[in-house]
Coordinates of C-alpha atoms and ligand atoms in Angstrom, one line a residue:
M7 CA 0.0 -0.1 -0.1
V8 CA 1.2 3.5 -0.7
T9 CA 0.0 6.8 0.9
L10 CA -0.2 9.9 -1.3
H11 CA -1.1 13.2 0.3
D12 CA -4.3 12.2 2.4
L13 CA -5.4 8.9 0.6
Q14 CA -4.1 5.2 0.5
F15 CA -3.7 3.3 -2.6
T16 CA -3.3 -0.6 -2.8
P17 CA -1.4 -2.4 -6.1
Y18 CA -3.9 -3.0 -9.0
I19 CA -2.0 -3.7 -12.0
A20 CA 1.4 -5.2 -12.1
E21 CA 4.1 -3.9 -14.0
E22 CA 4.5 -7.2 -16.0
K23 CA 0.9 -6.8 -17.1
I24 CA 1.7 -3.5 -18.4
T25 CA 4.8 -4.1 -20.0
K26 CA 3.0 -7.0 -21.9
A27 CA 0.3 -4.7 -22.9
I28 CA 2.9 -2.3 -24.3
D29 CA 4.5 -5.3 -26.1
V30 CA 1.3 -6.2 -27.9
M31 CA 0.6 -2.6 -28.6
C32 CA 3.8 -1.9 -30.1
D33 CA 3.9 -5.1 -32.1
Q34 CA 0.9 -3.8 -34.0
L35 CA 2.6 -0.2 -34.3
N36 CA 6.0 -1.8 -35.9
Q37 CA 3.2 -3.6 -38.5
D38 CA 1.4 -0.5 -39.2
F39 CA 4.3 2.0 -39.8
V40 CA 6.7 0.2 -42.0
D41 CA 6.3 2.7 -44.9
Q42 CA 5.6 5.9 -43.2
V43 CA 7.7 7.9 -40.5
P44 CA 5.4 8.6 -37.6
L45 CA 5.7 11.6 -35.2
F46 CA 4.8 10.1 -31.7
L47 CA 3.3 13.0 -29.8
G48 CA 3.4 12.1 -26.1
V49 CA 0.9 14.1 -23.8
L50 CA 2.4 15.4 -21.0
N51 CA 2.8 15.0 -18.0
G52 CA 0.9 11.5 -17.5
A53 CA 2.2 9.8 -20.7
F54 CA 6.0 10.3 -20.0
M55 CA 6.8 6.6 -18.8
F56 CA 4.3 5.0 -21.4
A57 CA 5.9 7.3 -24.4
S58 CA 9.2 6.1 -23.4
E59 CA 8.3 2.4 -23.4
V60 CA 6.6 2.6 -27.0
I61 CA 9.4 4.6 -28.4
K62 CA 11.9 2.1 -27.1
R63 CA 10.1 -0.9 -28.8
F64 CA 9.5 1.1 -32.4
D65 CA 11.9 -0.4 -34.8
H66 CA 11.5 1.9 -37.4
P67 CA 12.4 5.4 -38.1
C68 CA 10.4 8.0 -36.2
E69 CA 10.1 11.3 -34.8
V70 CA 9.2 12.0 -31.0
S71 CA 7.7 15.2 -29.4
F72 CA 5.7 16.0 -26.3
V73 CA 2.7 18.3 -25.8
K74 CA 0.7 19.8 -22.8
L75 CA -2.7 20.9 -22.9
A76 CA -3.2 23.7 -20.8
S77 CA -6.4 25.1 -19.7
Y78 CA -7.1 28.7 -19.1
T79 CA -10.5 30.8 -18.5
G80 CA -11.0 32.7 -21.4
T81 CA -11.1 36.6 -20.8
R82 CA -14.8 36.9 -22.6
T83 CA -16.3 34.1 -21.2
T84 CA -16.1 32.0 -18.1
N85 CA -15.5 28.6 -19.9
Q86 CA -12.4 27.0 -19.9
V87 CA -10.1 27.1 -23.0
Q88 CA -7.8 24.5 -23.9
E89 CA -4.2 25.6 -25.7
L90 CA -1.6 23.2 -27.0
I91 CA 1.6 23.8 -25.9
G92 CA 5.1 22.8 -26.9
L93 CA 4.5 21.8 -30.4
Q94 CA 7.3 22.8 -32.4
E95 CA 6.9 20.5 -35.4
D96 CA 5.3 21.3 -38.6
I97 CA 2.4 18.5 -38.3
S98 CA 0.7 19.3 -41.6
G99 CA 0.4 16.3 -43.9
R100 CA 2.3 14.1 -41.3
T101 CA 1.1 11.2 -39.5
V102 CA 0.9 11.6 -35.8
V103 CA 0.4 9.1 -33.3
V104 CA -0.8 10.5 -30.0
L105 CA 0.5 8.8 -27.0
E106 CA -1.8 9.2 -23.9
D107 CA -1.7 7.7 -20.6
I108 CA -5.3 7.4 -20.2
V109 CA -8.6 8.1 -21.9
D110 CA -11.6 8.2 -19.4
T111 CA -14.7 10.2 -20.9
G112 CA -12.7 11.3 -24.1
T113 CA -13.2 15.0 -23.5
T114 CA -9.1 15.7 -23.6
I115 CA -8.4 13.6 -26.6
T116 CA -11.3 15.2 -28.5
E117 CA -10.0 18.7 -27.8
L118 CA -6.4 17.8 -28.7
I119 CA -7.6 16.4 -32.2
K120 CA -9.4 19.5 -32.5
L121 CA -6.0 21.5 -31.9
L122 CA -3.9 19.2 -34.1
Q123 CA -6.3 19.5 -37.0
Q124 CA -6.4 23.3 -36.7
K125 CA -2.4 22.8 -37.1
G126 CA -3.3 20.9 -40.6
C127 CA -2.7 17.4 -39.5
Q128 CA -5.0 14.9 -41.1
D129 CA -3.8 11.7 -40.0
I130 CA -4.1 11.2 -36.3
R131 CA -4.0 7.9 -34.7
I132 CA -4.6 7.4 -30.7
A133 CA -2.6 5.1 -28.5
T134 CA -3.7 5.0 -24.8
L135 CA -2.3 2.9 -22.1
F136 CA -5.4 3.0 -20.1
F137 CA -9.0 3.1 -21.3
K138 CA -12.3 3.4 -19.4
P139 CA -14.8 2.1 -21.9
E140 CA -17.8 2.6 -19.2
V141 CA -17.3 6.2 -19.1
Y142 CA -15.9 7.0 -22.6
N143 CA -18.8 9.0 -24.6
K144 CA -17.1 10.1 -27.7
Q145 CA -17.3 9.0 -31.2
I146 CA -13.5 8.9 -32.0
I147 CA -12.2 5.8 -32.4
I148 CA -9.0 4.8 -30.2
D149 CA -6.9 3.0 -32.5
Y150 CA -4.4 1.3 -30.0
I151 CA -5.8 0.3 -26.5
G152 CA -3.1 -1.2 -23.8
I153 CA -5.4 -2.1 -21.0
E154 CA -9.0 -1.7 -20.3
I155 CA -10.0 -0.5 -16.8
P156 CA -13.3 -0.2 -15.1
N157 CA -14.2 3.7 -13.9
Q158 CA -11.7 3.8 -11.0
F159 CA -9.3 6.4 -9.9
I160 CA -5.7 5.1 -10.6
V161 CA -2.3 6.4 -10.0
G162 CA 1.3 5.3 -10.9
Y163 CA 3.3 4.5 -14.3
G164 CA 2.8 8.3 -14.8
L165 CA -0.4 9.0 -13.5
D166 CA -0.6 11.2 -10.7
Y167 CA -2.9 11.9 -7.5
N168 CA -2.4 15.8 -7.1
G169 CA 1.2 15.8 -8.4
L170 CA 2.5 12.5 -6.7
G171 CA 2.7 8.9 -7.5
R172 CA 4.0 9.3 -11.1
N173 CA 7.2 7.5 -10.4
L174 CA 5.2 4.2 -9.2
T175 CA 6.1 1.6 -11.5
E176 CA 2.9 -0.4 -11.4
V177 CA -0.6 0.9 -11.1
Y178 CA -2.3 1.5 -7.9
Q179 CA -6.0 1.9 -6.9
L180 CA -7.7 4.0 -4.3
K181 CA -8.2 1.8 -1.3
A182 CA -11.8 1.3 -0.5
K183 CA -12.8 2.6 2.9
T184 CA -15.1 -0.1 3.9
M185 CA -13.2 -1.6 6.9
T186 CA -15.3 -3.0 9.9
N187 CA -13.1 -2.3 13.0
L188 CA -14.7 -3.3 16.2
V189 CA -13.6 -2.8 19.6
L190 CA -14.8 -5.8 21.6
F191 CA -15.2 -4.5 25.2
G192 CA -16.1 -5.5 28.4
P193 CA -14.5 -6.7 31.9
P194 CA -12.0 -9.5 32.1
G195 CA -14.1 -12.8 31.8
A196 CA -17.0 -11.3 29.8
G197 CA -16.4 -13.5 27.0
K198 CA -14.6 -11.6 24.6
G199 CA -12.3 -14.0 23.3
T200 CA -15.1 -16.6 22.8
Q201 CA -17.1 -14.1 20.7
A202 CA -14.6 -12.8 18.8
E203 CA -13.6 -16.3 17.6
V204 CA -17.2 -16.6 16.3
L205 CA -17.7 -13.1 14.7
K206 CA -14.2 -13.2 13.1
E207 CA -15.5 -16.1 11.0
K208 CA -18.9 -14.8 10.4
Y209 CA -17.8 -11.3 9.3
N210 CA -14.3 -12.2 7.8
L211 CA -12.6 -10.0 10.3
V212 CA -9.1 -10.3 12.0
H213 CA -8.9 -10.9 15.4
I214 CA -6.3 -9.4 17.5
S215 CA -6.2 -10.2 21.3
T216 CA -3.6 -8.0 23.0
G217 CA -3.6 -10.7 25.9
D218 CA -3.1 -13.7 23.5
V219 CA -0.3 -11.9 21.8
F220 CA 1.3 -11.1 25.2
R221 CA 1.0 -14.5 26.3
Y222 CA 2.4 -15.9 22.9
N223 CA 5.6 -13.5 23.4
I224 CA 5.7 -14.9 27.2
K225 CA 5.8 -18.3 26.1
N226 CA 8.4 -17.8 23.4
A227 CA 10.5 -15.4 25.7
T228 CA 10.8 -12.9 23.3
E229 CA 11.7 -9.1 24.3
L230 CA 8.0 -8.1 24.3
G231 CA 7.1 -11.2 26.6
V232 CA 9.8 -10.5 29.0
S233 CA 8.8 -6.6 29.5
A234 CA 5.2 -7.7 29.9
K235 CA 5.3 -10.6 32.0
S236 CA 5.7 -8.9 35.5
Y237 CA 2.7 -6.6 34.9
I238 CA 0.5 -9.5 33.5
D239 CA 1.1 -11.9 36.4
K240 CA 0.0 -9.0 38.8
G241 CA -3.0 -8.2 36.8
Q242 CA -1.9 -4.8 36.2
L243 CA -1.8 -3.2 32.7
V244 CA 1.0 -3.4 30.6
P245 CA 2.7 0.0 29.9
D246 CA 1.0 2.0 26.9
A247 CA 4.1 2.6 25.2
I248 CA 4.9 -1.2 24.8
T249 CA 1.1 -2.4 24.1
I250 CA 0.6 0.4 21.4
K251 CA 3.9 -0.6 19.6
M252 CA 2.7 -4.3 19.6
L253 CA -0.7 -3.5 18.6
N254 CA 0.5 -1.5 15.4
A255 CA 2.7 -4.2 14.6
E256 CA -0.1 -6.9 14.7
V257 CA -2.5 -4.5 12.5
D258 CA 0.5 -3.9 10.0
K259 CA 0.8 -7.6 9.5
N260 CA -2.4 -7.9 8.0
E261 CA -2.4 -5.4 5.2
D262 CA -5.5 -6.8 3.2
A263 CA -7.9 -7.2 6.2
K264 CA -11.4 -6.2 5.6
G265 CA -11.4 -5.1 9.4
F266 CA -10.2 -5.9 12.8
I267 CA -11.9 -7.2 16.1
F268 CA -9.8 -5.6 18.8
D269 CA -10.2 -7.5 22.0
G270 CA -8.6 -6.3 24.9
F271 CA -7.2 -3.2 23.2
P272 CA -7.7 -0.2 23.8
R273 CA -7.7 -0.3 27.6
T274 CA -6.6 3.2 28.5
E275 CA -7.6 6.4 26.8
A276 CA -4.0 7.0 25.4
Q277 CA -4.3 3.7 23.5
A278 CA -7.8 4.6 22.2
A279 CA -6.2 7.7 20.9
S280 CA -3.3 6.0 19.4
L281 CA -5.7 3.6 17.9
A282 CA -7.8 6.3 16.3
E283 CA -4.6 8.1 15.0
F284 CA -3.0 4.9 13.7
L285 CA -6.2 3.9 11.7
E286 CA -6.4 7.2 10.2
T287 CA -3.1 7.0 8.5
K288 CA -4.7 3.9 6.8
G289 CA -7.6 5.8 5.8
S290 CA -9.8 4.0 8.3
E291 CA -11.5 4.5 11.7
I292 CA -13.2 2.6 14.4
T293 CA -16.5 1.6 13.6
A294 CA -18.0 0.6 17.0
M295 CA -17.4 -0.5 20.4
V296 CA -19.6 -3.5 21.4
A297 CA -19.6 -4.1 25.2
L298 CA -20.5 -7.1 26.8
E299 CA -22.0 -6.4 30.2
V300 CA -21.7 -8.9 32.9
D301 CA -22.0 -8.6 36.7
D302 CA -18.7 -8.8 38.8
E303 CA -19.5 -11.8 40.9
V304 CA -20.3 -13.7 37.7
L305 CA -17.0 -12.5 36.2
V306 CA -15.2 -13.8 39.2
Q307 CA -16.9 -17.2 39.1
R308 CA -16.2 -17.7 35.5
L309 CA -12.5 -16.9 35.7
L310 CA -11.8 -19.2 38.5
E311 CA -13.7 -21.8 36.4
R312 CA -11.6 -21.0 33.3
G313 CA -8.5 -20.9 35.7
K314 CA -8.7 -24.8 36.2
T315 CA -7.9 -25.7 32.6
S316 CA -6.7 -22.2 30.9
G317 CA -3.0 -22.5 32.8
R318 CA -3.1 -18.7 33.2
V319 CA -1.5 -17.5 36.1
D320 CA -3.7 -14.4 36.3
D321 CA -7.1 -16.8 36.2
A322 CA -5.9 -19.0 39.0
D323 CA -5.8 -16.6 42.0
E324 CA -8.8 -14.8 43.0
A325 CA -7.0 -11.7 44.4
V326 CA -5.5 -11.3 40.9
I327 CA -8.8 -11.6 39.3
R328 CA -10.3 -9.0 41.4
N329 CA -7.6 -6.8 40.7
R330 CA -8.0 -7.1 36.9
I331 CA -11.6 -6.1 37.5
K332 CA -10.9 -3.3 39.8
V333 CA -8.3 -2.3 37.1
Y334 CA -11.0 -2.6 34.5
Y335 CA -13.3 -0.2 36.5
D336 CA -10.5 2.1 37.5
E337 CA -8.6 2.6 34.0
T338 CA -10.7 0.8 31.5
A339 CA -14.3 1.6 31.7
I340 CA -14.0 5.4 31.1
L341 CA -13.5 4.1 27.4
K342 CA -17.3 3.7 27.4
N343 CA -17.6 7.7 27.4
Y344 CA -14.8 7.8 25.0
Y345 CA -16.7 6.0 22.3
Q346 CA -20.2 7.1 23.5
K347 CA -18.9 10.9 22.7
E348 CA -18.5 9.5 19.3
D349 CA -21.6 7.8 19.0
K350 CA -20.2 4.5 18.7
Y351 CA -20.7 2.8 21.9
Y352 CA -23.3 -0.2 22.0
G353 CA -23.7 -2.4 25.1
V354 CA -24.7 -6.1 24.8
D355 CA -26.1 -8.3 27.7
G356 CA -23.3 -10.6 28.0
V357 CA -25.1 -13.4 30.2
G358 CA -26.5 -16.2 28.5
S359 CA -25.3 -19.0 26.2
V360 CA -22.6 -18.5 23.6
D361 CA -25.1 -18.4 20.7
E362 CA -27.8 -16.2 22.5
I363 CA -24.7 -13.7 23.0
T364 CA -23.6 -14.1 19.5
N365 CA -26.8 -13.4 18.2
R366 CA -27.1 -10.0 20.3
L367 CA -23.7 -9.1 18.9
S368 CA -24.6 -9.8 15.3
T369 CA -28.0 -7.7 15.6
V370 CA -25.9 -4.6 16.7
I371 CA -23.0 -5.3 13.7
D372 CA -25.5 -6.0 11.3
Q373 CA -26.7 -2.3 11.8
L374 CA -23.4 -0.7 11.5
Ligands
AMP29 P1 -6.6 -10.2 28.6 O1 -6.1 -11.8 28.0 O2 -7.4 -9.7 27.8 O3 -7.6 -10.6 30.0 O4 -5.1 -9.8 29.0 C1 -4.4 -10.2 29.9 C2 -3.6 -9.3 30.5 O5 -2.8 -8.8 29.6 C3 -3.9 -8.1 31.3 O6 -4.3 -8.1 32.5 C4 -3.1 -7.1 30.8 O7 -1.9 -7.2 32.0 C5 -2.6 -7.3 29.7 N1 -3.0 -6.9 28.6 C6 -3.9 -7.1 27.6 N2 -4.2 -6.1 26.9 C7 -4.0 -5.0 27.5 C8 -3.9 -3.5 27.2 N3 -4.6 -3.3 26.0 N4 -3.1 -2.6 27.8 C9 -2.4 -2.9 28.7 N5 -2.2 -4.3 29.2 C10 -2.9 -5.2 28.5

């Protein structure tokens, strides 16, 4: 993925595919211009890369020039007037092959042909690297087409977004902003992990449990595990700096995710703010906080029960369990306000069978 100004773009057409399309086009050009010396006319700025590739593959004598279409507002009317700049050659009686990076509605190419005809050129051929048949609404026949694409905004291979992206050697498309990012919330023992496992399948989301990532790192004695262990064993929160860095790395591992279920994150306001900022750099945001509401005594009983089989040190000791619940109310519960202010908080009764609770959560998620 690349970020250009405020937008994200994902790879769309590989360089190899572009190169192949240009090869095919140039085979045709080489056949069609055996007896004449064409003037290749690249349209700046977008066509510079394409023009260079075409010209490299052309086997017969040819001339090369570039033009730019400049729009200015006429003095007498408010209409935009197009002017051709940069053309030094006498094109009357010549065969001109216009090299365009992209033809979409066809307005530019129509204007360009008009201007070339005014300069006495009668034999004009059009070659474009990309063509959008869905939106093209002109009569002019495009003689050489590289790749047809749907009506999508693309950058790279000479094409830009507000000046950036022309140097990319493959083509990128605008990243769709349809991610569903859920914060699954609730006190320890509320059933976040269990529900996340079900919901991730149902909604095709990536589940990130900070607790699980920490435990995995502790088990493997990584640097992260070593720094987190002492806090976790006591039921305290791992410091924000460590947790945020770890979470960001987990998100970055899943570039193509349709969305995430954050389970056990954020747990502090600093984490919530940092998550918002981080997702924004990816053109995304938190969709909703879905919270499981469960009574404290039910939680203690559930965790003690889980402790018999989970092997978790922090589930085995009632004092640690009660500390985790206390930490939740002291430090984490305030996040309810944080997301309520953004109109993103949804409370769900967390007591019942797994299926019942999944149904309640799904009702909320389906309405988002
Ligand atoms: P959990 O599996 O979600 O109950 O998390 C187990 C423990 O991991 C917590 O008691 C904390 O010590 C630590 N932990 C998990 N998530 C976070 C977080 N977002 N911030 C700080 N510590 C966390």
